[in-house]
Amino acid sequence: MTPWQPLTDAAQLTDIVRESYEQPVLIFKHSTTCSISAMAKGKVERQWADAGLDDAKIYYLDLLRFRPISQEIAQKFSIQHESPQLLLIRNGECSYDASHTGIKLSDVKSALSA
C-alpha cells in the first residue's frame, strides 16, 4: 500500500523542502478526471511495495482541488507543470521528474542511487 501523504496547503512545501534534506521526498500530481493520470497513479500504487523506496516519503496532490499548489511547485522547483507528474525532491531541489507513461518507480530508485 502506498503511504500517500495529502498535499493540501502550499505551506507544506516548506516542510517538504526541509524533509528532503533528511530523506527523499516524492510528489505525485494527479488529475482525478484524467484516465492517463489514473493509470499512472495505479502503476505507482502497484509498484510501491517492491520499489525499494521505503525511506522515501510520498505526497499526493489532487490537482483539481489544489491547482494553485501545483503552480507553486512548478515555480519553487523550476519545473514545467504536467499531469500526471512525479517529482523527486532531494536537498531542497527537484532532482528527477517524469510525467504520463514515463512515470516509473524504478527510475526514481536509479536516480536515488546516482
Short mmCIF file of C-alpha atoms in Angstrom, two decimals:
data_model
loop_
_atom_site.label_atom_id
_atom_site.label_comp_id
_atom_site.label_asym_id
_atom_site.label_seq_id
_atom_site.Cartn_x
_atom_site.Cartn_y
_atom_site.Cartn_z
CA MET A 1 0.00 0.00 0.00
CA THR A 2 1.31 3.41 -0.96
CA PRO A 3 1.81 5.64 2.10
CA TRP A 4 0.29 8.74 0.48
CA GLN A 5 0.59 11.98 2.44
CA PRO A 6 -2.03 14.51 1.30
CA LEU A 7 -0.61 17.77 -0.05
CA THR A 8 -3.38 20.29 0.55
CA ASP A 9 -1.66 23.50 1.62
CA ALA A 10 1.12 25.48 -0.08
CA ALA A 11 2.75 25.94 3.34
CA GLN A 12 3.57 22.20 3.25
CA LEU A 13 6.12 22.92 0.52
CA THR A 14 8.39 24.48 3.15
CA ASP A 15 8.14 21.25 5.16
CA ILE A 16 8.82 19.17 2.03
CA VAL A 17 11.99 21.13 1.31
CA ARG A 18 13.13 20.69 4.91
CA GLU A 19 12.29 16.96 4.89
CA SER A 20 14.16 16.49 1.61
CA TYR A 21 17.45 17.11 3.43
CA GLU A 22 16.69 14.14 5.71
CA GLN A 23 15.02 11.71 3.31
CA PRO A 24 13.93 11.57 -0.34
CA VAL A 25 10.52 13.16 -0.91
CA LEU A 26 8.24 12.36 -3.83
CA ILE A 27 5.32 14.45 -5.03
CA PHE A 28 2.71 12.81 -7.24
CA LYS A 29 0.48 15.31 -9.03
CA HIS A 30 -2.79 13.70 -10.07
CA SER A 31 -5.79 14.85 -12.07
CA THR A 32 -8.74 12.87 -10.75
CA THR A 33 -10.66 13.16 -14.05
CA CYS A 34 -7.85 12.03 -16.37
CA SER A 35 -7.61 8.37 -17.36
CA ILE A 36 -3.86 8.60 -18.03
CA SER A 37 -3.35 10.09 -14.59
CA ALA A 38 -5.45 7.30 -13.05
CA MET A 39 -3.32 4.73 -14.90
CA ALA A 40 -0.09 6.35 -13.63
CA LYS A 41 -1.40 6.50 -10.05
CA GLY A 42 -2.40 2.84 -10.21
CA LYS A 43 1.05 1.90 -11.51
CA VAL A 44 2.74 3.75 -8.65
CA GLU A 45 0.47 2.03 -6.14
CA ARG A 46 1.11 -1.43 -7.63
CA GLN A 47 4.89 -0.93 -7.79
CA TRP A 48 5.39 0.78 -4.43
CA ALA A 49 5.83 -2.35 -2.27
CA ASP A 50 8.62 -3.70 -4.49
CA ALA A 51 10.24 -0.39 -5.45
CA GLY A 52 12.72 -0.25 -2.56
CA LEU A 53 11.66 3.27 -1.66
CA ASP A 54 10.75 2.61 1.96
CA ASP A 55 12.91 5.51 3.14
CA ALA A 56 11.07 7.95 0.84
CA LYS A 57 8.03 9.99 1.77
CA ILE A 58 5.39 10.38 -0.94
CA TYR A 59 2.90 13.23 -1.17
CA TYR A 60 -0.28 13.17 -3.23
CA LEU A 61 -1.61 16.37 -4.82
CA ASP A 62 -5.17 16.44 -6.19
CA LEU A 63 -4.72 18.94 -9.00
CA LEU A 64 -8.39 19.72 -9.41
CA ARG A 65 -8.85 20.69 -5.77
CA PHE A 66 -5.47 22.33 -5.21
CA ARG A 67 -4.36 23.74 -8.59
CA PRO A 68 -2.57 26.79 -7.10
CA ILE A 69 -0.24 24.45 -5.18
CA SER A 70 0.78 22.82 -8.46
CA GLN A 71 1.70 26.21 -9.90
CA GLU A 72 3.72 26.99 -6.78
CA ILE A 73 5.54 23.63 -7.10
CA ALA A 74 6.45 24.46 -10.71
CA GLN A 75 7.82 27.83 -9.67
CA LYS A 76 9.60 26.65 -6.50
CA PHE A 77 11.38 23.74 -8.18
CA SER A 78 11.81 25.29 -11.65
CA ILE A 79 9.91 22.58 -13.48
CA GLN A 80 7.16 22.66 -16.05
CA HIS A 81 3.71 21.70 -14.74
CA GLU A 82 2.44 18.42 -16.15
CA SER A 83 -0.24 15.96 -15.12
CA PRO A 84 0.23 13.31 -14.02
CA GLN A 85 3.70 14.08 -12.76
CA LEU A 86 6.10 12.53 -10.27
CA LEU A 87 8.84 14.66 -8.71
CA LEU A 88 11.79 13.62 -6.56
CA ILE A 89 12.90 16.31 -4.13
CA ARG A 90 16.36 15.93 -2.58
CA ASN A 91 18.34 18.52 -0.68
CA GLY A 92 15.72 21.15 -1.45
CA GLU A 93 15.75 20.64 -5.21
CA CYS A 94 13.85 18.62 -7.78
CA SER A 95 16.41 16.08 -8.96
CA TYR A 96 14.02 13.98 -11.09
CA ASP A 97 10.65 14.44 -12.70
CA ALA A 98 8.58 12.35 -15.04
CA SER A 99 5.11 12.56 -16.46
CA HIS A 100 2.43 10.44 -18.08
CA THR A 101 3.62 6.94 -19.07
CA GLY A 102 7.22 7.91 -18.25
CA ILE A 103 6.48 7.63 -14.52
CA LYS A 104 8.45 4.62 -13.24
CA LEU A 105 9.47 3.97 -9.65
CA SER A 106 12.47 2.01 -10.92
CA ASP A 107 13.73 5.27 -12.48
CA VAL A 108 13.27 7.03 -9.14
CA LYS A 109 15.30 4.28 -7.45
CA SER A 110 18.03 4.69 -10.07
CA ALA A 111 18.03 8.47 -9.56
CA LEU A 112 18.49 7.93 -5.83
CA SER A 113 21.47 5.66 -6.48
CA ALA A 114 23.18 8.14 -8.79
#
